[in-house]
Amino acid sequence: SLDKRPLPKWYDDAKVGIFIHWGVFSVPSFRSEWFWWDWKGQNSSDVVDFMNKNYPPGFTYADFAKDFKAEFFDPFQWADIFNSSGARYIVLTSKHHEGYCLCKRIFLS
């Protein structure tokens, strides 16, 4: 069990860290990182209505990927902000529950 493994000393000492959740769900920018689940898993009426009003029939979640360009991503600016916040570590959530791999998009493009 993961619960039985001891925390690394650096992690326990760090106290404050930042977890980054960023991905394809940023393209529609509607609701949250749970957009895919709200749309396809829960069929939430506001999300379904949003999609029907803004995207053509047959549009899929994977179709958002071509528009996820991260054109304003400035890793040096982010690093300055994170450092100023006092955070001692950063974790990039590389693959969300909906299956989109962020590492491939940002770092291998």
mmCIF file with all atom_site columns, C-alpha atoms in Angstrom, residues 24-69:
data_model
loop_
_atom_site.group_PDB
_atom_site.id
_atom_site.type_symbol
_atom_site.label_atom_id
_atom_site.label_alt_id
_atom_site.label_comp_id
_atom_site.label_asym_id
_atom_site.label_entity_id
_atom_site.label_seq_id
_atom_site.pdbx_PDB_ins_code
_atom_site.Cartn_x
_atom_site.Cartn_y
_atom_site.Cartn_z
_atom_site.occupancy
_atom_site.B_iso_or_equiv
_atom_site.pdbx_formal_charge
_atom_site.auth_seq_id
_atom_site.auth_comp_id
_atom_site.auth_asym_id
_atom_site.auth_atom_id
_atom_site.pdbx_PDB_model_num
ATOM 1  C CA . VAL A 1 24 ? -7.570  20.407 -23.133 1.00 0.00 ? 24 VAL A CA 1
ATOM 2  C CA . PHE A 1 25 ? -10.433 21.464 -20.859 1.00 0.00 ? 25 PHE A CA 1
ATOM 3  C CA . SER A 1 26 ? -8.905  24.968 -21.086 1.00 0.00 ? 26 SER A CA 1
ATOM 4  C CA . VAL A 1 27 ? -10.046 25.259 -24.704 1.00 0.00 ? 27 VAL A CA 1
ATOM 5  C CA . PRO A 1 28 ? -13.794 25.469 -24.033 1.00 0.00 ? 28 PRO A CA 1
ATOM 6  C CA . SER A 1 29 ? -13.007 27.191 -20.700 1.00 0.00 ? 29 SER A CA 1
ATOM 7  C CA . PHE A 1 30 ? -16.368 26.178 -19.339 1.00 0.00 ? 30 PHE A CA 1
ATOM 8  C CA . ARG A 1 31 ? -16.795 24.940 -15.785 1.00 0.00 ? 31 ARG A CA 1
ATOM 9  C CA . SER A 1 32 ? -13.612 23.142 -14.687 1.00 0.00 ? 32 SER A CA 1
ATOM 10 C CA . GLU A 1 33 ? -11.075 20.410 -15.400 1.00 0.00 ? 33 GLU A CA 1
ATOM 11 C CA . TRP A 1 34 ? -14.006 18.019 -15.019 1.00 0.00 ? 34 TRP A CA 1
ATOM 12 C CA . PHE A 1 35 ? -15.539 19.345 -18.254 1.00 0.00 ? 35 PHE A CA 1
ATOM 13 C CA . TRP A 1 36 ? -15.213 15.993 -20.062 1.00 0.00 ? 36 TRP A CA 1
ATOM 14 C CA . TRP A 1 37 ? -16.854 14.099 -17.202 1.00 0.00 ? 37 TRP A CA 1
ATOM 15 C CA . ASP A 1 38 ? -19.597 16.702 -16.807 1.00 0.00 ? 38 ASP A CA 1
ATOM 16 C CA . TRP A 1 39 ? -20.280 16.505 -20.546 1.00 0.00 ? 39 TRP A CA 1
ATOM 17 C CA . LYS A 1 40 ? -19.980 12.784 -21.310 1.00 0.00 ? 40 LYS A CA 1
ATOM 18 C CA . GLY A 1 41 ? -20.106 11.104 -17.917 1.00 0.00 ? 41 GLY A CA 1
ATOM 19 C CA . GLN A 1 42 ? -22.818 13.084 -16.178 1.00 0.00 ? 42 GLN A CA 1
ATOM 20 C CA . ASN A 1 43 ? -24.531 14.634 -19.206 1.00 0.00 ? 43 ASN A CA 1
ATOM 21 C CA . SER A 1 44 ? -24.898 17.840 -17.189 1.00 0.00 ? 44 SER A CA 1
ATOM 22 C CA . SER A 1 45 ? -27.517 19.917 -18.965 1.00 0.00 ? 45 SER A CA 1
ATOM 23 C CA . ASP A 1 46 ? -25.568 23.191 -18.850 1.00 0.00 ? 46 ASP A CA 1
ATOM 24 C CA . VAL A 1 47 ? -22.489 21.544 -20.378 1.00 0.00 ? 47 VAL A CA 1
ATOM 25 C CA . VAL A 1 48 ? -24.524 19.724 -23.032 1.00 0.00 ? 48 VAL A CA 1
ATOM 26 C CA . ASP A 1 49 ? -26.301 23.010 -23.867 1.00 0.00 ? 49 ASP A CA 1
ATOM 27 C CA . PHE A 1 50 ? -22.957 24.811 -24.058 1.00 0.00 ? 50 PHE A CA 1
ATOM 28 C CA . MET A 1 51 ? -21.615 22.235 -26.505 1.00 0.00 ? 51 MET A CA 1
ATOM 29 C CA . ASN A 1 52 ? -24.771 22.274 -28.629 1.00 0.00 ? 52 ASN A CA 1
ATOM 30 C CA . LYS A 1 53 ? -24.664 26.074 -28.874 1.00 0.00 ? 53 LYS A CA 1
ATOM 31 C CA . ASN A 1 54 ? -20.943 26.408 -29.582 1.00 0.00 ? 54 ASN A CA 1
ATOM 32 C CA . TYR A 1 55 ? -19.750 23.314 -31.443 1.00 0.00 ? 55 TYR A CA 1
ATOM 33 C CA . PRO A 1 56 ? -20.974 21.348 -34.462 1.00 0.00 ? 56 PRO A CA 1
ATOM 34 C CA . PRO A 1 57 ? -22.759 17.990 -34.166 1.00 0.00 ? 57 PRO A CA 1
ATOM 35 C CA . GLY A 1 58 ? -20.316 15.127 -33.814 1.00 0.00 ? 58 GLY A CA 1
ATOM 36 C CA . PHE A 1 59 ? -17.635 17.273 -32.138 1.00 0.00 ? 59 PHE A CA 1
ATOM 37 C CA . THR A 1 60 ? -15.631 15.170 -29.684 1.00 0.00 ? 60 THR A CA 1
ATOM 38 C CA . TYR A 1 61 ? -13.529 15.990 -26.662 1.00 0.00 ? 61 TYR A CA 1
ATOM 39 C CA . ALA A 1 62 ? -10.422 14.927 -28.598 1.00 0.00 ? 62 ALA A CA 1
ATOM 40 C CA . ASP A 1 63 ? -11.246 17.623 -31.174 1.00 0.00 ? 63 ASP A CA 1
ATOM 41 C CA . PHE A 1 64 ? -10.318 20.273 -28.579 1.00 0.00 ? 64 PHE A CA 1
ATOM 42 C CA . ALA A 1 65 ? -6.681  19.118 -28.667 1.00 0.00 ? 65 ALA A CA 1
ATOM 43 C CA . LYS A 1 66 ? -5.892  20.851 -31.968 1.00 0.00 ? 66 LYS A CA 1
ATOM 44 C CA . ASP A 1 67 ? -6.811  24.184 -30.369 1.00 0.00 ? 67 ASP A CA 1
ATOM 45 C CA . PHE A 1 68 ? -4.809  23.660 -27.179 1.00 0.00 ? 68 PHE A CA 1
ATOM 46 C CA . LYS A 1 69 ? -1.760  25.646 -28.210 1.00 0.00 ? 69 LYS A CA 1
#
